[in-house]
PDB file of C-alpha atoms in Angstrom:
ATOM      1  CA  MET A  21      33.356 -24.408  22.618  1.00  0.00           C
ATOM      2  CA  HIS A  22      31.699 -22.340  24.039  1.00  0.00           C
ATOM      3  CA  ARG A  23      30.700 -18.785  22.603  1.00  0.00           C
ATOM      4  CA  VAL A  24      31.064 -15.414  25.270  1.00  0.00           C
ATOM      5  CA  ASN A  25      27.916 -13.641  24.815  1.00  0.00           C
ATOM      6  CA  PRO A  26      29.189  -9.433  24.503  1.00  0.00           C
ATOM      7  CA  GLY A  27      25.506  -8.815  26.167  1.00  0.00           C
ATOM      8  CA  TRP A  28      26.375 -10.418  29.084  1.00  0.00           C
ATOM      9  CA  LYS A  29      29.592  -9.003  31.945  1.00  0.00           C
ATOM     10  CA  LEU A  30      30.535 -10.787  35.196  1.00  0.00           C
ATOM     11  CA  ALA A  31      29.497  -9.199  38.270  1.00  0.00           C
ATOM     12  CA  ALA A  32      31.486  -7.964  40.836  1.00  0.00           C
ATOM     13  CA  PRO A  33      32.026  -9.952  42.989  1.00  0.00           C
ATOM     14  CA  GLY A  34      30.138 -10.892  46.124  1.00  0.00           C
ATOM     15  CA  ALA A  35      27.078  -8.897  43.728  1.00  0.00           C
ATOM     16  CA  ALA A  36      23.749 -11.608  43.595  1.00  0.00           C
ATOM     17  CA  GLY A  37      23.942 -13.570  40.489  1.00  0.00           C
ATOM     18  CA  GLY A  38      27.515 -14.313  38.822  1.00  0.00           C
ATOM     19  CA  LEU A  39      25.553 -13.169  35.562  1.00  0.00           C
ATOM     20  CA  ALA A  40      24.654  -8.804  34.921  1.00  0.00           C
ATOM     21  CA  ARG A  41      23.103  -7.655  31.244  1.00  0.00           C
ATOM     22  CA  TRP A  42      24.713  -3.929  30.152  1.00  0.00           C
ATOM     23  CA  PRO A  43      23.052  -1.517  29.842  1.00  0.00           C
ATOM     24  CA  ALA A  44      20.712  -0.754  26.891  1.00  0.00           C
ATOM     25  CA  PRO A  45      21.520   1.181  24.032  1.00  0.00           C
ATOM     26  CA  TRP A  46      19.801   4.129  23.569  1.00  0.00           C
ATOM     27  CA  TRP A  47      18.135   3.646  20.482  1.00  0.00           C
ATOM     28  CA  GLN A  48      16.950  -0.021  21.489  1.00  0.00           C
ATOM     29  CA  PRO A  49      13.469   1.907  22.941  1.00  0.00           C
ATOM     30  CA  ALA A  50      12.680   2.872  19.727  1.00  0.00           C
ATOM     31  CA  LEU A  51      13.446   0.036  17.673  1.00  0.00           C
ATOM     32  CA  THR A  52      10.532  -1.933  20.858  1.00  0.00           C
ATOM     33  CA  ALA A  53       8.382   1.201  19.400  1.00  0.00           C
ATOM     34  CA  LEU A  54       8.117   0.491  15.562  1.00  0.00           C
ATOM     35  CA  ARG A  55       6.960  -2.892  16.774  1.00  0.00           C
ATOM     36  CA  LEU A  56       3.906  -2.014  18.258  1.00  0.00           C
ATOM     37  CA  ALA A  57       0.675  -3.838  17.339  1.00  0.00           C
ATOM     38  CA  GLY A  58      -0.514  -0.783  16.153  1.00  0.00           C
ATOM     39  CA  TRP A  59       1.835   0.377  12.758  1.00  0.00           C
ATOM     40  CA  PRO A  60      -0.729  -1.336  10.891  1.00  0.00           C
ATOM     41  CA  ALA A  61      -3.588   0.803  13.034  1.00  0.00           C
ATOM     42  CA  ILE A  62      -1.860   3.788  11.638  1.00  0.00           C
ATOM     43  CA  ALA A  63      -0.728   2.628   8.539  1.00  0.00           C
ATOM     44  CA  ALA A  64      -4.135   2.130   7.088  1.00  0.00           C
ATOM     45  CA  THR A  65      -5.536   4.947   8.477  1.00  0.00           C
ATOM     46  CA  LEU A  66      -3.561   7.526   6.356  1.00  0.00           C
ATOM     47  CA  LEU A  67      -4.002   5.341   3.846  1.00  0.00           C
ATOM     48  CA  GLY A  68      -7.502   6.163   4.001  1.00  0.00           C
ATOM     49  CA  LEU A  69      -7.631   9.655   4.706  1.00  0.00           C
ATOM     50  CA  ALA A  70      -4.712   9.062   1.512  1.00  0.00           C
ATOM     51  CA  LEU A  71      -7.957   7.771  -0.271  1.00  0.00           C
ATOM     52  CA  LEU A  72     -10.441  10.440   1.044  1.00  0.00           C
ATOM     53  CA  LEU A  73      -7.923  13.213  -0.548  1.00  0.00           C
ATOM     54  CA  THR A  74      -7.861  11.614  -3.573  1.00  0.00           C
ATOM     55  CA  PHE A  75     -11.184  11.126  -4.378  1.00  0.00           C
ATOM     56  CA  GLN A  76     -11.737  14.857  -2.922  1.00  0.00           C
ATOM     57  CA  GLN A  77      -9.682  16.260  -4.991  1.00  0.00           C
ATOM     58  CA  VAL A  78     -11.388  13.913  -8.722  1.00  0.00           C
ATOM     59  CA  VAL A  79     -14.407  14.901  -7.136  1.00  0.00           C
ATOM     60  CA  ALA A  80     -13.704  18.867  -6.894  1.00  0.00           C
ATOM     61  CA  GLY A  81     -12.322  18.474 -11.444  1.00  0.00           C
ATOM     62  CA  VAL A  82     -15.685  16.663 -12.338  1.00  0.00           C
ATOM     63  CA  ALA A  83     -17.828  19.085 -10.313  1.00  0.00           C
ATOM     64  CA  GLU A  84     -15.774  21.964 -12.727  1.00  0.00           C
ATOM     65  CA  GLN A  85     -15.370  20.171 -15.560  1.00  0.00           C
ATOM     66  CA  GLY A  86     -19.580  19.973 -15.614  1.00  0.00           C
ATOM     67  CA  GLU A  87     -19.642  23.389 -14.276  1.00  0.00           C
ATOM     68  CA  LEU A  88     -17.925  24.795 -17.507  1.00  0.00           C
ATOM     69  CA  ALA A  89     -19.641  22.416 -19.740  1.00  0.00           C
ATOM     70  CA  ARG A  90     -23.253  23.494 -18.563  1.00  0.00           C
ATOM     71  CA  LEU A  91     -21.963  27.278 -19.412  1.00  0.00           C
ATOM     72  CA  ALA A  92     -20.890  26.416 -22.909  1.00  0.00           C
ATOM     73  CA  SER A  93     -24.417  24.850 -23.417  1.00  0.00           C
ATOM     74  CA  ALA A  94     -25.786  27.925 -22.042  1.00  0.00           C
ATOM     75  CA  ALA A  95     -23.946  29.985 -24.024  1.00  0.00           C
ATOM     76  CA  GLN A  96     -24.817  28.307 -26.645  1.00  0.00           C
ATOM     77  CA  VAL A  97     -29.199  28.083 -26.264  1.00  0.00           C
ATOM     78  CA  GLU A  98     -28.208  32.271 -25.412  1.00  0.00           C
ATOM     79  CA  GLY A  99     -26.746  32.455 -29.057  1.00  0.00           C
ATOM     80  CA  ASP A 100     -28.900  30.047 -31.315  1.00  0.00           C
ATOM     81  CA  TRP A 101     -32.029  32.012 -29.018  1.00  0.00           C
ATOM     82  CA  ARG A 102     -30.409  35.428 -30.063  1.00  0.00           C
ATOM     83  CA  CYS A 103     -29.882  34.328 -33.941  1.00  0.00           C
ATOM     84  CA  LYS A 104     -33.325  33.449 -33.984  1.00  0.00           C
ATOM     85  CA  LEU A 105     -34.896  36.698 -33.542  1.00  0.00           C
ATOM     86  CA  LEU A 106     -33.137  38.135 -36.652  1.00  0.00           C
ATOM     87  CA  ARG A 107     -36.207  38.791 -38.846  1.00  0.00           C
ATOM     88  CA  ASP A 108     -33.930  38.057 -42.171  1.00  0.00           C
ATOM     89  CA  ARG A 109     -33.764  34.621 -43.109  1.00  0.00           C
ATOM     90  CA  ALA A 110     -29.443  35.499 -44.221  1.00  0.00           C
ATOM     91  CA  ASP A 111     -29.124  37.242 -41.309  1.00  0.00           C
ATOM     92  CA  ARG A 112     -30.494  34.320 -38.750  1.00  0.00           C
ATOM     93  CA  ASP A 113     -28.868  31.140 -40.953  1.00  0.00           C
ATOM     94  CA  ALA A 114     -25.229  33.103 -40.908  1.00  0.00           C
ATOM     95  CA  CYS A 115     -25.476  34.305 -37.627  1.00  0.00           C
ATOM     96  CA  LEU A 116     -26.637  30.318 -36.800  1.00  0.00           C
ATOM     97  CA  ALA A 117     -23.672  29.502 -38.278  1.00  0.00           C
ATOM     98  CA  GLN A 118     -21.239  31.788 -36.277  1.00  0.00           C
ATOM     99  CA  VAL A 119     -22.221  30.583 -33.222  1.00  0.00           C
ATOM    100  CA  ALA A 120     -22.234  26.783 -34.709  1.00  0.00           C
ATOM    101  CA  ALA A 121     -18.840  27.466 -35.953  1.00  0.00           C
ATOM    102  CA  ALA A 122     -17.835  28.688 -32.086  1.00  0.00           C
ATOM    103  CA  HIS A 123     -19.027  25.733 -30.252  1.00  0.00           C
ATOM    104  CA  GLY A 124     -17.485  23.038 -31.925  1.00  0.00           C
ATOM    105  CA  ARG A 125     -21.206  21.991 -34.397  1.00  0.00           C
ATOM    106  CA  ARG A 126     -21.094  21.582 -38.324  1.00  0.00           C
TER     107      ARG A 126
END
């Protein structure tokens, strides 16, 4: 049997054509906008921005760790230098042992 499509209605008598279309619901243009071909490009752009932000954070963390390592190395070298300036061998060896222990060396 033939089913009636609820989206169609009979036109008023005397109107051209026999069938007329119901007005589109208010939400239909939003669905049409979601089907645009530009969405993949927008999604790829957002993904690229997220990757760039993540890369920037990783590089900043590595740079900070490098700076801390450089400062620790400089402090260790300065401590060794100060200890080596001592005249007494026992004092010098004790000082070097303290600097080594402070910087995690043996």
